[in-house]
Coordinates of C-alpha atoms and ligand atoms in Angstrom, one line a residue:
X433 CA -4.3 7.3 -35.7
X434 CA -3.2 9.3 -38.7
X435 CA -5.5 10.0 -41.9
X436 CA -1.9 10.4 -43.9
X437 CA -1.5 8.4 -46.7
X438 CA 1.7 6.5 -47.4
X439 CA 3.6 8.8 -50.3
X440 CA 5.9 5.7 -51.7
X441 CA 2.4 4.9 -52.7
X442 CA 2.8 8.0 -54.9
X443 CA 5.3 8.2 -58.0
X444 CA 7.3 11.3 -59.8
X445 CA 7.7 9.9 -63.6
X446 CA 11.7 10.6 -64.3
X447 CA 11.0 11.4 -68.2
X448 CA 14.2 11.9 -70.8
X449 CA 13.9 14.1 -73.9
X450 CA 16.2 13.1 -77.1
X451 CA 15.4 12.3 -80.6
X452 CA 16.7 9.6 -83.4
X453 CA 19.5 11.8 -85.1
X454 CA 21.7 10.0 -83.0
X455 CA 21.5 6.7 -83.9
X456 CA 21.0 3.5 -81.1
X457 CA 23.8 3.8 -79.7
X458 CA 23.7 7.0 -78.4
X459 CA 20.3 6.8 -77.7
X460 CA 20.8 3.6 -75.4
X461 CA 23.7 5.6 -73.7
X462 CA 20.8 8.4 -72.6
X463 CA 18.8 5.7 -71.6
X464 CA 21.2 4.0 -69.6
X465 CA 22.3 7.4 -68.0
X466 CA 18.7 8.7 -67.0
X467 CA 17.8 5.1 -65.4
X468 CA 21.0 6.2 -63.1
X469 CA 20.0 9.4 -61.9
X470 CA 15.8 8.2 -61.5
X471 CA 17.4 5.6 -59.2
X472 CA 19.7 7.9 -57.7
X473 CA 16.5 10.3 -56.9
X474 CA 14.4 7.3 -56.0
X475 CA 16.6 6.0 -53.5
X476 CA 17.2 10.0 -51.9
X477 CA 15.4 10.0 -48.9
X478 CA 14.6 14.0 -49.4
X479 CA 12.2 12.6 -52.3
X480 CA 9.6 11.0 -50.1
X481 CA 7.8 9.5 -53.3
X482 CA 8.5 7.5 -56.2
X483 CA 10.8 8.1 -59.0
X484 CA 10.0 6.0 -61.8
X485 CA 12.4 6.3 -65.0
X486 CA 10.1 6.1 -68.1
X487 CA 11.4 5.3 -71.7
X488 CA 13.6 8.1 -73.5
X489 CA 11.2 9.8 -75.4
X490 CA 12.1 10.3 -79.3
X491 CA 9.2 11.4 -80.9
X492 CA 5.8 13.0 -80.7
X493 CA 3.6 10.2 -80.6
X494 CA 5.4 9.0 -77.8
X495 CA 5.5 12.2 -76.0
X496 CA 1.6 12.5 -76.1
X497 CA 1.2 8.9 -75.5
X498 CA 3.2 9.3 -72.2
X499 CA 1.5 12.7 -71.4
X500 CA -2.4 10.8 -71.6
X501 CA -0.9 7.9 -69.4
X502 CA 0.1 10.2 -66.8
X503 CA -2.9 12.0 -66.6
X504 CA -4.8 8.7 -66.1
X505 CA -2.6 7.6 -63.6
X506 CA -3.7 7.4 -59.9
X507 CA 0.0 7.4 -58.7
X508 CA 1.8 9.6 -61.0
X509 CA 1.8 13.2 -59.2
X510 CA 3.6 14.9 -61.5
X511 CA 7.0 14.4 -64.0
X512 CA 10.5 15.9 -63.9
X513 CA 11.4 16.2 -67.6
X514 CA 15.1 16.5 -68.4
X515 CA 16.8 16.9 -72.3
X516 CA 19.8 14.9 -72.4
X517 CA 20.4 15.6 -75.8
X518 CA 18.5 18.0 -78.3
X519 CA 14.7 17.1 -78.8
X520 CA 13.1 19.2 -80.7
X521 CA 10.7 20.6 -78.8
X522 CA 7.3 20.7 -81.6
X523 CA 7.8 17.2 -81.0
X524 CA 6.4 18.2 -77.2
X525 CA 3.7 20.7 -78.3
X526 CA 0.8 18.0 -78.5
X527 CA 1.5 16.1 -75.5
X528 CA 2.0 19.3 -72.8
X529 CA -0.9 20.6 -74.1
X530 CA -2.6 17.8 -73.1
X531 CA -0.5 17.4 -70.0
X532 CA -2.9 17.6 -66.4
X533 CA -0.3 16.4 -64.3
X534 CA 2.4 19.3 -62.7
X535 CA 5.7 19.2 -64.0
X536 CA 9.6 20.6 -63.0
X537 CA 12.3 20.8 -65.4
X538 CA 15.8 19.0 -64.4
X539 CA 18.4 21.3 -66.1
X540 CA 21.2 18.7 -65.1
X541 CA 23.7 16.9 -67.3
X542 CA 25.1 13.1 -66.6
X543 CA 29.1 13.9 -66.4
X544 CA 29.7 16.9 -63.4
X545 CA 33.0 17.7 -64.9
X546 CA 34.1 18.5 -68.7
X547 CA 36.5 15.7 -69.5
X548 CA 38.9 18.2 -70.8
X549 CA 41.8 15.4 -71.5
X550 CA 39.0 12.7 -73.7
X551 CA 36.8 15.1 -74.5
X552 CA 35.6 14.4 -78.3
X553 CA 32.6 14.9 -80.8
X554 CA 30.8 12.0 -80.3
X555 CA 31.3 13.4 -76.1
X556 CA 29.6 16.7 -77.4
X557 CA 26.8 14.6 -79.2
X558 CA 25.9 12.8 -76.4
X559 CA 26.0 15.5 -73.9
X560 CA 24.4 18.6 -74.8
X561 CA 21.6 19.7 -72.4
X562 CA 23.2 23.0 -71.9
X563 CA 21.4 23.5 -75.8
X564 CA 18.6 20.8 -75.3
X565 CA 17.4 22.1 -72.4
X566 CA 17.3 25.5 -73.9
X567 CA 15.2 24.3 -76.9
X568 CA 12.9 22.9 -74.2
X569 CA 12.7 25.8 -72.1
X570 CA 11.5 27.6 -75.0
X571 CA 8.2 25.6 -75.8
X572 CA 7.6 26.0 -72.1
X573 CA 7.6 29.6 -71.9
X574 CA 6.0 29.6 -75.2
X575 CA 3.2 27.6 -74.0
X576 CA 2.6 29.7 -71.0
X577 CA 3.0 26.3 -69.0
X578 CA 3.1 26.5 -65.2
X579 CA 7.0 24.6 -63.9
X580 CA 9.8 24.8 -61.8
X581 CA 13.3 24.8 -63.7
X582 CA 15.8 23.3 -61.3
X583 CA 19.5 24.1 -62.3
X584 CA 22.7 21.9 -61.1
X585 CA 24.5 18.6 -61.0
X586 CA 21.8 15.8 -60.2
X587 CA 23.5 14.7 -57.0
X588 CA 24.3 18.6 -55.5
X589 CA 22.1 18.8 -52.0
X590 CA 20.7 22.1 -53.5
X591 CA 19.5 20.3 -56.8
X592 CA 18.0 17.9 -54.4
X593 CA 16.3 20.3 -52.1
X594 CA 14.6 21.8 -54.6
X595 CA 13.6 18.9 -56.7
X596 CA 12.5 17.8 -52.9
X597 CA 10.3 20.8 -52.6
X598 CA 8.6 20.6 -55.8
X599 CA 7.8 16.9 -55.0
X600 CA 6.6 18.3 -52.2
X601 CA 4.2 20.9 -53.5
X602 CA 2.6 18.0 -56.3
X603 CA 2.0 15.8 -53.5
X604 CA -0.3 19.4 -51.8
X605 CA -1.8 19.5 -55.3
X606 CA -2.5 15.6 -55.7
X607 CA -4.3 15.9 -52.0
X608 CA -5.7 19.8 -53.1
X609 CA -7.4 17.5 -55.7
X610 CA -9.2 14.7 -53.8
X611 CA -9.6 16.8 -50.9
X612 CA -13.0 17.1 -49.2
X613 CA -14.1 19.5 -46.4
X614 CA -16.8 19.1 -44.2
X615 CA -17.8 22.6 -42.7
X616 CA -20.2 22.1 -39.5
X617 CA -22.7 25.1 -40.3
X618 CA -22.0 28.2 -42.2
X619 CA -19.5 31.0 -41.7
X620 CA -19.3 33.5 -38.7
X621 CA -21.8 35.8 -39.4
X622 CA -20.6 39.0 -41.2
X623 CA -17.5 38.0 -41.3
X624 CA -15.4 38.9 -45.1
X625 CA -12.4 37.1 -45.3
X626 CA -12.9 33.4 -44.2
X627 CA -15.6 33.8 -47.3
X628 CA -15.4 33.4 -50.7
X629 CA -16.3 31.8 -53.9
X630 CA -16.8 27.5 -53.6
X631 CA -17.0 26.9 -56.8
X632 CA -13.9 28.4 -57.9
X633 CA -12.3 27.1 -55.4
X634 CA -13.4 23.6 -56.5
X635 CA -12.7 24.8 -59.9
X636 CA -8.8 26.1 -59.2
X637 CA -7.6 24.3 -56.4
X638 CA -10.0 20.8 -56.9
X639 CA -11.4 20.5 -53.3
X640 CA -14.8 20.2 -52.7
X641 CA -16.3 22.2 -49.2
X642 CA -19.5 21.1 -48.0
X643 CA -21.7 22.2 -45.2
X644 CA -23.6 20.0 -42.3
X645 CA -26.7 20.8 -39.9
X646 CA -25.0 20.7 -36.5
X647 CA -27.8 18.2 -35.9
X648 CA -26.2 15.5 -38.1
X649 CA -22.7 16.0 -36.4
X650 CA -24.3 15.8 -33.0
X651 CA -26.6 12.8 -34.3
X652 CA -23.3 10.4 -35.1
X653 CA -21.9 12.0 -31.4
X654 CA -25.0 10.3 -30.0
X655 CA -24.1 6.7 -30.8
X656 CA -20.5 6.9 -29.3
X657 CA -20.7 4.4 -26.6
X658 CA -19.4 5.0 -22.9
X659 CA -17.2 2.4 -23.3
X660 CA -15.2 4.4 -26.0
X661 CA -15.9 7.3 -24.7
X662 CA -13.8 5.9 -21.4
X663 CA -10.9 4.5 -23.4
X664 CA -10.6 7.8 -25.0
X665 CA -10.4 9.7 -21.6
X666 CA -7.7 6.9 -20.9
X667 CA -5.6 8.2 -23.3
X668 CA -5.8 12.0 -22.6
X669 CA -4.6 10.6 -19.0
X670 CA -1.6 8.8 -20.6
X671 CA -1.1 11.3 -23.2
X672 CA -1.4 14.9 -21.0
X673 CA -0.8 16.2 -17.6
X674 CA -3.6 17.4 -15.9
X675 CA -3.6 19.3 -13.3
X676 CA -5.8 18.9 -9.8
X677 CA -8.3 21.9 -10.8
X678 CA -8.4 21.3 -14.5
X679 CA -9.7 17.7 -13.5
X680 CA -13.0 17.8 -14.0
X681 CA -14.3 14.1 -15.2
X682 CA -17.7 15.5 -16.5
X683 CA -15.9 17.8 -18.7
X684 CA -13.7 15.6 -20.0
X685 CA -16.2 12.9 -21.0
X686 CA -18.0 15.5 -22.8
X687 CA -14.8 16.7 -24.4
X688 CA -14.1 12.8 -25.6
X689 CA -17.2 12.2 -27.0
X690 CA -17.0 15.0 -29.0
X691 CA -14.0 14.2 -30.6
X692 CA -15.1 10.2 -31.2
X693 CA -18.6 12.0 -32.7
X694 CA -16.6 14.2 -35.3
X695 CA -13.7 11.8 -36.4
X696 CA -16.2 9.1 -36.9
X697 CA -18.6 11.6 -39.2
X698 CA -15.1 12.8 -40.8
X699 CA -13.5 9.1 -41.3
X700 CA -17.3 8.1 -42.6
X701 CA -17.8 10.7 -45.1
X702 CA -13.7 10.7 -46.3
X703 CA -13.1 14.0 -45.5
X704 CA -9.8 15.3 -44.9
X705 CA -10.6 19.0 -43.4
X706 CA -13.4 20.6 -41.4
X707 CA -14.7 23.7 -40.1
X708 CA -16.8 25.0 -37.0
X709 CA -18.5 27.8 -35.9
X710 CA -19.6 29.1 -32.4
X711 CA -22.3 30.7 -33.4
X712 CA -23.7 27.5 -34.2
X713 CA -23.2 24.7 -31.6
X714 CA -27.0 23.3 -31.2
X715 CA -27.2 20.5 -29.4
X716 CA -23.5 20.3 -28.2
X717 CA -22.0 21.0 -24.8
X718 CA -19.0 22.1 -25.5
X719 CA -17.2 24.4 -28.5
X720 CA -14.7 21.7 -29.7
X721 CA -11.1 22.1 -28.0
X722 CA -9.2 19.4 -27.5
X723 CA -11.3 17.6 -30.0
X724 CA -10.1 19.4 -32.9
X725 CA -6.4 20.0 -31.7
X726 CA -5.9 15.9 -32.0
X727 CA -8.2 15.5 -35.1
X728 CA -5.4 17.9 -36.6
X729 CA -3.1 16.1 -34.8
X730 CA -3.7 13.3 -37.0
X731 CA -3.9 15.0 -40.0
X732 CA -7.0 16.6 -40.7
X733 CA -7.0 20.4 -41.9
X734 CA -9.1 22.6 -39.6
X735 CA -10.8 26.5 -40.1
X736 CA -12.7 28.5 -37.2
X737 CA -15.7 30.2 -37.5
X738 CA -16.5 28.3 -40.6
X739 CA -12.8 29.4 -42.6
X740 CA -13.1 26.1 -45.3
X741 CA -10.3 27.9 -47.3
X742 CA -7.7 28.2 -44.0
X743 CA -9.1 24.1 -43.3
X744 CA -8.4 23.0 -46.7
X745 CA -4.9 24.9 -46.7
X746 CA -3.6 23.5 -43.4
X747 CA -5.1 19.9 -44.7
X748 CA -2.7 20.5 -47.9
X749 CA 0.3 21.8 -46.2
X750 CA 0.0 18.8 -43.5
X751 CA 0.4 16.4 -46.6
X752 CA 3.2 18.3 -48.2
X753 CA 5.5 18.1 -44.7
X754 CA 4.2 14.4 -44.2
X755 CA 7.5 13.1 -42.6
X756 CA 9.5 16.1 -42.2
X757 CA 10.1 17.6 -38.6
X758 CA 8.3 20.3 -36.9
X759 CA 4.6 20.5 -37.2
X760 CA 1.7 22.3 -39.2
X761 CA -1.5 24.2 -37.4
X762 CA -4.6 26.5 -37.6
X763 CA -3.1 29.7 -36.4
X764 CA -4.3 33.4 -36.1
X765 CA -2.5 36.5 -35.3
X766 CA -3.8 37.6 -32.0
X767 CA -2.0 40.6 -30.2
X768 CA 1.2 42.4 -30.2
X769 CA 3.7 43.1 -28.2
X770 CA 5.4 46.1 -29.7
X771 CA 9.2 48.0 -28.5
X772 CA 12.4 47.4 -29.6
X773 CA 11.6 43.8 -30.9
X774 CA 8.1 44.0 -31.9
X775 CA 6.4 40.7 -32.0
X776 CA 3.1 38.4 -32.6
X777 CA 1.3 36.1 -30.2
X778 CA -0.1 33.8 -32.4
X779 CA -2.9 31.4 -31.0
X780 CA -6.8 30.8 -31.2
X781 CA -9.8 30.2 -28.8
X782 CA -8.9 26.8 -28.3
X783 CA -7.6 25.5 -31.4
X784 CA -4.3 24.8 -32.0
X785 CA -2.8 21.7 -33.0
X786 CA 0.0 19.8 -30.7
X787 CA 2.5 18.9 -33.5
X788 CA 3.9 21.9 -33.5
X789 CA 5.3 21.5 -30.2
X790 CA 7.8 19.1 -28.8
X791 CA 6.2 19.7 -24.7
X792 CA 3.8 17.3 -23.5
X793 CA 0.5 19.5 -23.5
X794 CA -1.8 20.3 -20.4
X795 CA -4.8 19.1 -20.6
X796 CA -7.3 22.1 -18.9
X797 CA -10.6 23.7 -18.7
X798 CA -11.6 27.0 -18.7
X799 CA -14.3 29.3 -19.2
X800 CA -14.3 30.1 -23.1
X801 CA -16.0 33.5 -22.6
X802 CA -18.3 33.3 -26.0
X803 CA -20.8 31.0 -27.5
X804 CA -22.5 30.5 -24.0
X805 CA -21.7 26.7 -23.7
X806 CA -19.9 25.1 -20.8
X807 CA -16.3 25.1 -20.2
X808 CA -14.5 23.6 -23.0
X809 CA -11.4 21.1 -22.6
X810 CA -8.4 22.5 -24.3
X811 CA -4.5 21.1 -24.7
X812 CA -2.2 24.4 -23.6
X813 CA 1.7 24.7 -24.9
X814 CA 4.1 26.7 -26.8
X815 CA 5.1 26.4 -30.0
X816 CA 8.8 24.9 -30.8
X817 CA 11.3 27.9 -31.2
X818 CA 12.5 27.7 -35.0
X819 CA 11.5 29.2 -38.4
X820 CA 8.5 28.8 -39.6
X821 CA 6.0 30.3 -42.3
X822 CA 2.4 31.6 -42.0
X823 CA 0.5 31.4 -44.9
X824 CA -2.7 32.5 -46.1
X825 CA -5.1 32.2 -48.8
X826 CA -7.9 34.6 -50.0
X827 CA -10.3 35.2 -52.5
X828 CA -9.7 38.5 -54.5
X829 CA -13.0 38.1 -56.8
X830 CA -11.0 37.6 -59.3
X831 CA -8.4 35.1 -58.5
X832 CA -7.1 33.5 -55.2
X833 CA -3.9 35.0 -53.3
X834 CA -1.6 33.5 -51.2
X835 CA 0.3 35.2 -48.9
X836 CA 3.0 33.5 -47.0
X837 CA 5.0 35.4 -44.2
X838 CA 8.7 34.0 -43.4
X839 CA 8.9 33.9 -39.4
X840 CA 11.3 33.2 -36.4
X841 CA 9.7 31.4 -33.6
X842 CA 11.1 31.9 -30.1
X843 CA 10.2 31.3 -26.7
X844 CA 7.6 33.6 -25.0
X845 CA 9.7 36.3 -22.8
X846 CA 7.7 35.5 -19.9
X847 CA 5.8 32.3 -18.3
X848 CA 1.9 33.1 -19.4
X849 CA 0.4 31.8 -16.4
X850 CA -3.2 33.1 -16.9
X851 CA -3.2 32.2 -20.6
X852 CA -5.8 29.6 -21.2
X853 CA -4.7 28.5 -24.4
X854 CA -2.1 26.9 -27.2
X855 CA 0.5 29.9 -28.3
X856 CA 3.2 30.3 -30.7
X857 CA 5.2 33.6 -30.4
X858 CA 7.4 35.3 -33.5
X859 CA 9.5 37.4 -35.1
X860 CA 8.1 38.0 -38.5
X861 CA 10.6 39.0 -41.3
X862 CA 11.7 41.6 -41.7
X863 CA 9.9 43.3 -39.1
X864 CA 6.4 43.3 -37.4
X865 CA 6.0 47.1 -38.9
X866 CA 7.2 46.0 -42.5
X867 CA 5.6 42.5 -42.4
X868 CA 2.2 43.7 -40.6
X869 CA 1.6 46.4 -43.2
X870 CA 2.2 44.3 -46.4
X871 CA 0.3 41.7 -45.2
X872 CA -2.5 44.3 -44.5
X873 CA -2.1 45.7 -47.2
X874 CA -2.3 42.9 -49.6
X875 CA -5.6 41.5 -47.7
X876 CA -4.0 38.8 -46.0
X877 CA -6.6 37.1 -43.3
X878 CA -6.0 37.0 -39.9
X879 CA -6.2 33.6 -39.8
X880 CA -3.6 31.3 -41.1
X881 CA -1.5 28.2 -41.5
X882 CA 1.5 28.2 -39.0
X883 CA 4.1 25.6 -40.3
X884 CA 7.3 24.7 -39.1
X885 CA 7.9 21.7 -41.3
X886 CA 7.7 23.4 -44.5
X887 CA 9.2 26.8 -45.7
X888 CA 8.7 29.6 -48.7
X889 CA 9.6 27.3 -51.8
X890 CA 7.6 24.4 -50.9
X891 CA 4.7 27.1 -51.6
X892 CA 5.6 29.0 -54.2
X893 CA 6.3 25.5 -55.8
X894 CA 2.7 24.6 -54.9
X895 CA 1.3 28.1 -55.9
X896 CA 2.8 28.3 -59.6
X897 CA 1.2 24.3 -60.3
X898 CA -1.9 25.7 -58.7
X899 CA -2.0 28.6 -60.9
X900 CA -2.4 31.4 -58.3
X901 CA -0.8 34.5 -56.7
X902 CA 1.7 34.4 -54.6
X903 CA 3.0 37.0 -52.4
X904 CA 6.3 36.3 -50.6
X905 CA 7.6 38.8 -47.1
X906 CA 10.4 37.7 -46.0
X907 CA 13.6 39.6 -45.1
X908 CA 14.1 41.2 -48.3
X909 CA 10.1 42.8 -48.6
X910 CA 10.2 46.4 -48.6
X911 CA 6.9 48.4 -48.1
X912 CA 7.4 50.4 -51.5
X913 CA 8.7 47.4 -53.3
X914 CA 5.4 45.4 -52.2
X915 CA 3.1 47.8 -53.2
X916 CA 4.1 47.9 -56.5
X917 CA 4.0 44.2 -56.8
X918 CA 0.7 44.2 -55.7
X919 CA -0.5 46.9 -58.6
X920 CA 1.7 45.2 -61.6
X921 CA -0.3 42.0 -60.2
X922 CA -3.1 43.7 -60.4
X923 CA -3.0 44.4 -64.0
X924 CA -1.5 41.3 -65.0
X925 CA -4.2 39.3 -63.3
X926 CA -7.2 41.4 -65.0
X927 CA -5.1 41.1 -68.8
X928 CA -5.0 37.2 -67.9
X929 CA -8.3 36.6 -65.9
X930 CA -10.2 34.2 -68.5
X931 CA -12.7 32.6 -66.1
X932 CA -12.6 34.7 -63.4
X933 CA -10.3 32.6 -61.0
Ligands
MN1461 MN1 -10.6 33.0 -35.6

């Protein structure tokens, strides 16, 4: 079961700049040659969307025309504009102004070679993006207009990849903008960072977070029949080893029911993330475990201790690697082991999801320790060994930060027998000392989303359509070098702040 929509559902408009100077001739030439290269992108498996070519555009009625259409459009997530020839970019004032959808400029050119023997006037007419594109960057930068500027021949793999990754980051911000998260009671008590401000969130980043009495979760748990309830436990069967001690078929049941209670209210109310909170389990057995691992299995984004933000991110980025190997989870940093290799044991309580693993979980039960419910059911593994990012998301007061931490996953040094839970163990970049003190000191939360599936550009890609900071470590970061970043972002933020995210 999988609450992932199909993306060839989704479409990238393939949009050519020129003008009438040219006559119809040329014209039909730029026509002809951007129809190539949309089909060329369309048919590119690294695309997972739509490319649609759309009519060369020659004048500004056309251009806003175009603009208003795409906004409207359910399926258009965003455009790759491209200047064959020179369009004079005033022409383009009206209609990005108007322009809601994201959009990434294709600095490309038809012929990959000069035709040095052939090469003539009317050659020099027709191809001239090296000076279009230029005039178009301008109005861009002029505008102050969020894009990504993508250099190379159309069919290089690096032209690819990165027109890949910014397809990539609309398809986060199409889902950012009919996301909804359900968060089962409030936030952890006292607790700073999963927190912040709803309504700018809504505002900036479109999704919508909503909270739930416990009592109305546990009321749609009520109605699961045992019959379901069985088939479920079926599956965990077929699905997980289980050992002889962690078999415990009360537990279980409760565990099952639990998770048919929760996807049911989160399939009935549309919802595509969730959070929890141990503090606040009335009327329920069990903290969720195993529950929420599979709902994020299939796709739904998921926050503890009531961390809508963390849910809503790990929903988006679960979109974005739709179809791409390795998986996305909930993650928090949870202890060091320090020496000559520093590294991070990442887990949670309970919650971690199974796609980022390629092992067939155990299925267990274990005290949990806190919250003073019974034993929850939990999946145990270890993550996939690969690189990965970690990325979070908080609320400065006066705009939203993301901070994303480029890591190398590798196997735990030792076996972990007592370890009741899910585990991923890393190598952050450049170094735990240089990685843990930027990310402290730029207010990064402790909780995060682990992916293995996507990497640093799919969210900076996603970050500069969404219009928020972005803080990169990664093997290059230096502590002095971050610091100042973090003051000149500081002031630029506070000269640019308008509506106070
Ligand atoms: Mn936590």
């Amino acid at each position: 079961m999988t609450t992932m929509k199909d993306l060839r559902t989704l479409e990238v408009w393939f949009v050519t700049g020129s003008q009438h100077l040219y006559g119809p001739e040329a014209l039909a030439k730029v026509a002809e040659h951007s129809q190539v290269i949309a089909q060329s992108l369309d048919k590119n498996s690294a695309i997972p969307v739509n490319v649609v070519f759309k009519p060369v555009m020659t004048g500004p009625d056309a251009i806003r025309s175009l603009c208003k259409e795409a906004n409207n459009s359910e399926n258009c997530i965003g455009l790759i504009l491209w200047m064959h020839t020179f369009s004079p970019a005033k022409m383009w004032i009206a209609g990005l102004s108007l322009l809601t959808k994201p959009f990434v400029h294709l600095h490309t050119q038809f012929n990959q070679h000069l035709p040095w023997n052939t090469i003539d006037m009317d050659f020099m007419n027709l191809n001239q993006a090296a000076h279009g594109d230029r005039e178009f960057g301008f109005i861009t930068a002029r505008l102050r207009l969020a894009r990504k500027v993508v250099v190379g021949f159309w069919q290089d793999a690096d032209v690819i990849s990165e027109l890949a990754a910014w397809t990539r980051a609309a398809v986060g911000w199409n889902e950012s903008q009919n996301l909804k998260v359900a968060r089962f009671s409030d936030n952890m008590r006292e607790v700073a960072v999963t927190d912040g401000d709803k309504v700018a969130a809504q505002a900036r980043l479109g999704y919508s977070v909503s909270a739930y009495g416990i009592g109305d979760l546990v009321a749609v748990m009520n109605q699961v029949t045992d019959a379901d309830v069985d088939k479920l436990v079926a599956e965990y069967r077929e699905t997980y080893s289980i050992a002889e001690v962690h078999d415990r078929a009360d537990s279980i049941k409760v565990a099952a029911k639990i998770e048919l209670g929760m996807r049911a209210f989160l399939e009935a109310g549309n919802f595509g993330a969730f959070t929890d909170n141990f503090e606040d389990l009335h009327g329920m057995k069990q903290l969720p475990g195993i529950a929420t691992q599979r709902l994020m299995a299939s796709g739904y984004g998921f926050g503890g201790e009531g961390d809508w933000k963390t849910a809503a991110l790990v929903r988006t980025m679960k979109v974005m690697a739709q179809g791409l190997t390795g998986g996305t989870s909930f993650m928090e940093d949870y202890t060091y082991s320090f020496g000559d290799s520093p590294i991070i044991l990442g887990s949670h309580m309970l919650e971690i999801c199974p796609s980022i693993t390629t092992e067939k979980p155990s299925l267990e039960v274990h005290p949990l320790g806190i919250g003073g419910k019974e034993d929850p059911v939990r999946l145990v593994f270890t993550a996939t060994s690969g690189p990965a990012v970690v990325a979070s998301l908080v609320d400065m007061g006066n705009r939203f930060r993301m901070i994303v931490n480029e890591v190398n996953v590798i196997p735990p040094a030792e076996a972990l027998p007592k370890l009741p839970v899910a585990r991923a163990v890393w190598l952050p970049q450049p170094s735990l000392k240089v990685a843990a003190a930027a990310w402290i000191y730029a207010g990064g939360a402790h909780h995060t989303s682990y992916s293995q599936a996507l990497n640093f550009e799919h969210l900076e890609d996603f970050a500069e359509i969404a219009g928020i900071e972005l803080l990169r470590i990664g093997k290059d970061t230096t502590i002095e070098q971050f610091r100042k970043e973090l003051r000149w972002n500081e002031t630029s933020y506070w000269m640019n702040s308008t509506s106070g995210h």
